[in-house]
Amino acid sequence: MCLIIGGWRDGQYIVVGGRPSIGKSDVGLNFLRSAALNGHPGIFFSLEMSNKQVMHRLAGMTTDRNRQNFVEPNKLKHEEGVSVKGVVKKLNKDLPELPIYLDDKTTEWDRIKLKIKKRARQDKIELAVIDYFGLI
């Protein structure tokens, strides 16, 4: 992505648009995860998924298993579900070490801006992803 946009810049807004169910949320999470793995803290505001669902998606990015298994783990057969739950449990343990913050409660633009500013001061976040900006 850095080759396409020339890298991230302070104050830059990048909008990812597309048809339903083509992976826009995953693109945002990949941006955030990649930044966090390189020491750049970020926050993910989700207006349509719970933090638990976001965690499942992040878990799906850390394994070679079918990502859909992590999005809907309750639909798996027992033996598949156990291994997926193990990866999610490991991710839940490992994620606090990554500088990623999740927020599924804030839905108003003014409050999102305030939280971004507060996290930038307190936690030095450098990236904010808002999943489903159209719902604001």
PDB file of C-alpha atoms in Angstrom:
ATOM      1  CA  MET A   1       0.000   0.000   0.000  1.00  0.00           C
ATOM      2  CA  CYS A   2       2.866   2.366   0.751  1.00  0.00           C
ATOM      3  CA  LEU A   3       3.928   2.106  -2.889  1.00  0.00           C
ATOM      4  CA  ILE A   4       0.450   3.141  -4.030  1.00  0.00           C
ATOM      5  CA  ILE A   5      -0.103   6.101  -1.685  1.00  0.00           C
ATOM      6  CA  GLY A   6       3.539   7.003  -1.053  1.00  0.00           C
ATOM      7  CA  GLY A   7       3.425   6.116   2.638  1.00  0.00           C
ATOM      8  CA  TRP A   8       1.460   7.569   5.531  1.00  0.00           C
ATOM      9  CA  ARG A   9       1.633  11.277   6.314  1.00  0.00           C
ATOM     10  CA  ASP A  10       0.519  13.214   9.385  1.00  0.00           C
ATOM     11  CA  GLY A  11      -2.985  14.635   9.055  1.00  0.00           C
ATOM     12  CA  GLN A  12      -3.768  12.527   6.001  1.00  0.00           C
ATOM     13  CA  TYR A  13      -7.277  11.179   5.443  1.00  0.00           C
ATOM     14  CA  ILE A  14      -7.622   8.015   3.397  1.00  0.00           C
ATOM     15  CA  VAL A  15     -11.092   6.813   2.467  1.00  0.00           C
ATOM     16  CA  VAL A  16     -11.591   3.212   1.387  1.00  0.00           C
ATOM     17  CA  GLY A  17     -14.858   2.714  -0.464  1.00  0.00           C
ATOM     18  CA  GLY A  18     -16.454  -0.156  -2.286  1.00  0.00           C
ATOM     19  CA  ARG A  19     -19.413  -2.445  -2.631  1.00  0.00           C
ATOM     20  CA  PRO A  20     -20.726  -4.415   0.364  1.00  0.00           C
ATOM     21  CA  SER A  21     -18.755  -7.440   1.588  1.00  0.00           C
ATOM     22  CA  ILE A  22     -15.563  -6.888  -0.409  1.00  0.00           C
ATOM     23  CA  GLY A  23     -13.251  -6.439   2.575  1.00  0.00           C
ATOM     24  CA  LYS A  24     -13.185  -2.733   3.462  1.00  0.00           C
ATOM     25  CA  SER A  25     -13.196  -3.523   7.207  1.00  0.00           C
ATOM     26  CA  ASP A  26     -10.346  -5.984   6.729  1.00  0.00           C
ATOM     27  CA  VAL A  27      -8.346  -3.396   4.781  1.00  0.00           C
ATOM     28  CA  GLY A  28      -8.693  -0.972   7.701  1.00  0.00           C
ATOM     29  CA  LEU A  29      -7.748  -3.658  10.212  1.00  0.00           C
ATOM     30  CA  ASN A  30      -4.757  -4.651   8.092  1.00  0.00           C
ATOM     31  CA  PHE A  31      -3.600  -1.026   8.016  1.00  0.00           C
ATOM     32  CA  LEU A  32      -3.965  -0.845  11.789  1.00  0.00           C
ATOM     33  CA  ARG A  33      -2.309  -4.212  12.486  1.00  0.00           C
ATOM     34  CA  SER A  34       0.602  -3.459  10.154  1.00  0.00           C
ATOM     35  CA  ALA A  35       1.152  -0.073  11.786  1.00  0.00           C
ATOM     36  CA  ALA A  36       0.989  -1.617  15.279  1.00  0.00           C
ATOM     37  CA  LEU A  37       3.455  -4.366  14.351  1.00  0.00           C
ATOM     38  CA  ASN A  38       5.842  -1.594  13.286  1.00  0.00           C
ATOM     39  CA  GLY A  39       5.454   0.310  16.559  1.00  0.00           C
ATOM     40  CA  HIS A  40       2.809   2.826  15.478  1.00  0.00           C
ATOM     41  CA  PRO A  41      -0.198   2.804  17.859  1.00  0.00           C
ATOM     42  CA  GLY A  42      -3.708   3.084  16.464  1.00  0.00           C
ATOM     43  CA  ILE A  43      -7.386   2.909  17.297  1.00  0.00           C
ATOM     44  CA  PHE A  44     -10.218   1.138  15.463  1.00  0.00           C
ATOM     45  CA  PHE A  45     -13.732   2.549  15.816  1.00  0.00           C
ATOM     46  CA  SER A  46     -16.342   0.034  14.722  1.00  0.00           C
ATOM     47  CA  LEU A  47     -19.879   1.214  14.209  1.00  0.00           C
ATOM     48  CA  GLU A  48     -21.209  -2.130  13.009  1.00  0.00           C
ATOM     49  CA  MET A  49     -19.137  -4.819  14.779  1.00  0.00           C
ATOM     50  CA  SER A  50     -18.542  -5.507  18.457  1.00  0.00           C
ATOM     51  CA  ASN A  51     -15.005  -5.508  19.828  1.00  0.00           C
ATOM     52  CA  LYS A  52     -15.307  -9.306  20.054  1.00  0.00           C
ATOM     53  CA  GLN A  53     -16.098  -9.544  16.332  1.00  0.00           C
ATOM     54  CA  VAL A  54     -13.175  -7.240  15.537  1.00  0.00           C
ATOM     55  CA  MET A  55     -10.914  -9.481  17.659  1.00  0.00           C
ATOM     56  CA  HIS A  56     -12.099 -12.502  15.660  1.00  0.00           C
ATOM     57  CA  ARG A  57     -11.200 -10.725  12.428  1.00  0.00           C
ATOM     58  CA  LEU A  58      -7.771  -9.826  13.795  1.00  0.00           C
ATOM     59  CA  ALA A  59      -7.324 -13.469  14.808  1.00  0.00           C
ATOM     60  CA  GLY A  60      -8.140 -14.526  11.260  1.00  0.00           C
ATOM     61  CA  MET A  61      -5.298 -12.324  10.007  1.00  0.00           C
ATOM     62  CA  THR A  62      -2.739 -14.094  12.199  1.00  0.00           C
ATOM     63  CA  THR A  63      -3.280 -17.603  10.875  1.00  0.00           C
ATOM     64  CA  ASP A  64      -3.384 -19.536   7.634  1.00  0.00           C
ATOM     65  CA  ARG A  65      -6.869 -20.849   8.436  1.00  0.00           C
ATOM     66  CA  ASN A  66      -9.960 -19.714   6.535  1.00  0.00           C
ATOM     67  CA  ARG A  67     -10.685 -16.169   7.755  1.00  0.00           C
ATOM     68  CA  GLN A  68     -14.443 -16.805   7.638  1.00  0.00           C
ATOM     69  CA  ASN A  69     -13.983 -19.319  10.485  1.00  0.00           C
ATOM     70  CA  PHE A  70     -13.018 -16.404  12.720  1.00  0.00           C
ATOM     71  CA  VAL A  71     -15.818 -14.115  11.590  1.00  0.00           C
ATOM     72  CA  GLU A  72     -18.511 -16.705  12.401  1.00  0.00           C
ATOM     73  CA  PRO A  73     -16.863 -19.203  14.792  1.00  0.00           C
ATOM     74  CA  ASN A  74     -20.226 -20.428  16.158  1.00  0.00           C
ATOM     75  CA  LYS A  75     -21.053 -22.016  12.787  1.00  0.00           C
ATOM     76  CA  LEU A  76     -18.034 -24.363  12.919  1.00  0.00           C
ATOM     77  CA  LYS A  77     -17.998 -28.043  13.763  1.00  0.00           C
ATOM     78  CA  HIS A  78     -16.779 -28.685  17.302  1.00  0.00           C
ATOM     79  CA  GLU A  79     -13.209 -29.716  16.394  1.00  0.00           C
ATOM     80  CA  GLU A  80     -12.753 -26.706  14.086  1.00  0.00           C
ATOM     81  CA  GLY A  81     -14.275 -24.367  16.651  1.00  0.00           C
ATOM     82  CA  VAL A  82     -11.901 -25.513  19.379  1.00  0.00           C
ATOM     83  CA  SER A  83      -8.813 -24.672  17.322  1.00  0.00           C
ATOM     84  CA  VAL A  84     -10.268 -21.321  16.229  1.00  0.00           C
ATOM     85  CA  LYS A  85     -11.112 -20.483  19.849  1.00  0.00           C
ATOM     86  CA  GLY A  86      -7.537 -21.358  20.793  1.00  0.00           C
ATOM     87  CA  VAL A  87      -6.167 -18.876  18.253  1.00  0.00           C
ATOM     88  CA  VAL A  88      -8.648 -16.203  19.417  1.00  0.00           C
ATOM     89  CA  LYS A  89      -7.674 -16.854  23.051  1.00  0.00           C
ATOM     90  CA  LYS A  90      -3.984 -16.518  22.131  1.00  0.00           C
ATOM     91  CA  LEU A  91      -4.711 -13.316  20.221  1.00  0.00           C
ATOM     92  CA  ASN A  92      -6.666 -11.920  23.184  1.00  0.00           C
ATOM     93  CA  LYS A  93      -3.577 -12.587  25.288  1.00  0.00           C
ATOM     94  CA  ASP A  94      -1.124 -11.174  22.697  1.00  0.00           C
ATOM     95  CA  LEU A  95      -3.152  -8.156  21.541  1.00  0.00           C
ATOM     96  CA  PRO A  96      -2.560  -6.084  24.697  1.00  0.00           C
ATOM     97  CA  GLU A  97       1.122  -6.134  23.720  1.00  0.00           C
ATOM     98  CA  LEU A  98       0.283  -4.518  20.377  1.00  0.00           C
ATOM     99  CA  PRO A  99      -0.570  -0.814  20.502  1.00  0.00           C
ATOM    100  CA  ILE A 100      -4.109  -1.349  19.169  1.00  0.00           C
ATOM    101  CA  TYR A 101      -7.178   0.131  20.830  1.00  0.00           C
ATOM    102  CA  LEU A 102     -10.720  -0.928  19.946  1.00  0.00           C
ATOM    103  CA  ASP A 103     -13.894   1.114  20.420  1.00  0.00           C
ATOM    104  CA  ASP A 104     -17.337  -0.195  19.541  1.00  0.00           C
ATOM    105  CA  LYS A 105     -19.287   2.242  21.727  1.00  0.00           C
ATOM    106  CA  THR A 106     -18.597   5.688  20.257  1.00  0.00           C
ATOM    107  CA  THR A 107     -20.908   6.529  17.352  1.00  0.00           C
ATOM    108  CA  GLU A 108     -21.019  10.343  17.170  1.00  0.00           C
ATOM    109  CA  TRP A 109     -18.412  12.219  15.140  1.00  0.00           C
ATOM    110  CA  ASP A 110     -17.685  14.837  17.837  1.00  0.00           C
ATOM    111  CA  ARG A 111     -17.058  12.136  20.438  1.00  0.00           C
ATOM    112  CA  ILE A 112     -14.873  10.137  18.020  1.00  0.00           C
ATOM    113  CA  LYS A 113     -12.729  13.240  17.390  1.00  0.00           C
ATOM    114  CA  LEU A 114     -12.394  13.819  21.145  1.00  0.00           C
ATOM    115  CA  LYS A 115     -11.371  10.196  21.743  1.00  0.00           C
ATOM    116  CA  ILE A 116      -8.795  10.364  18.946  1.00  0.00           C
ATOM    117  CA  LYS A 117      -7.284  13.520  20.441  1.00  0.00           C
ATOM    118  CA  LYS A 118      -7.289  12.008  23.943  1.00  0.00           C
ATOM    119  CA  ARG A 119      -5.642   8.761  22.753  1.00  0.00           C
ATOM    120  CA  ALA A 120      -3.106  10.760  20.738  1.00  0.00           C
ATOM    121  CA  ARG A 121      -2.076  12.595  23.917  1.00  0.00           C
ATOM    122  CA  GLN A 122      -2.215   9.608  26.288  1.00  0.00           C
ATOM    123  CA  ASP A 123      -1.171   6.687  24.107  1.00  0.00           C
ATOM    124  CA  LYS A 124       0.540   8.463  21.213  1.00  0.00           C
ATOM    125  CA  ILE A 125      -1.756   6.895  18.595  1.00  0.00           C
ATOM    126  CA  GLU A 126      -0.741   7.691  15.038  1.00  0.00           C
ATOM    127  CA  LEU A 127      -3.598   6.067  13.128  1.00  0.00           C
ATOM    128  CA  ALA A 128      -7.374   6.052  13.553  1.00  0.00           C
ATOM    129  CA  VAL A 129      -9.613   3.767  11.497  1.00  0.00           C
ATOM    130  CA  ILE A 130     -13.359   4.379  11.459  1.00  0.00           C
ATOM    131  CA  ASP A 131     -15.227   1.375  10.149  1.00  0.00           C
ATOM    132  CA  TYR A 132     -18.370   2.382   8.449  1.00  0.00           C
ATOM    133  CA  PHE A 133     -18.046   6.140   8.388  1.00  0.00           C
ATOM    134  CA  GLY A 134     -21.409   6.317   6.601  1.00  0.00           C
ATOM    135  CA  LEU A 135     -23.206   5.432   9.842  1.00  0.00           C
ATOM    136  CA  ILE A 136     -22.023   8.621  11.568  1.00  0.00           C
TER     137      ILE A 136
END
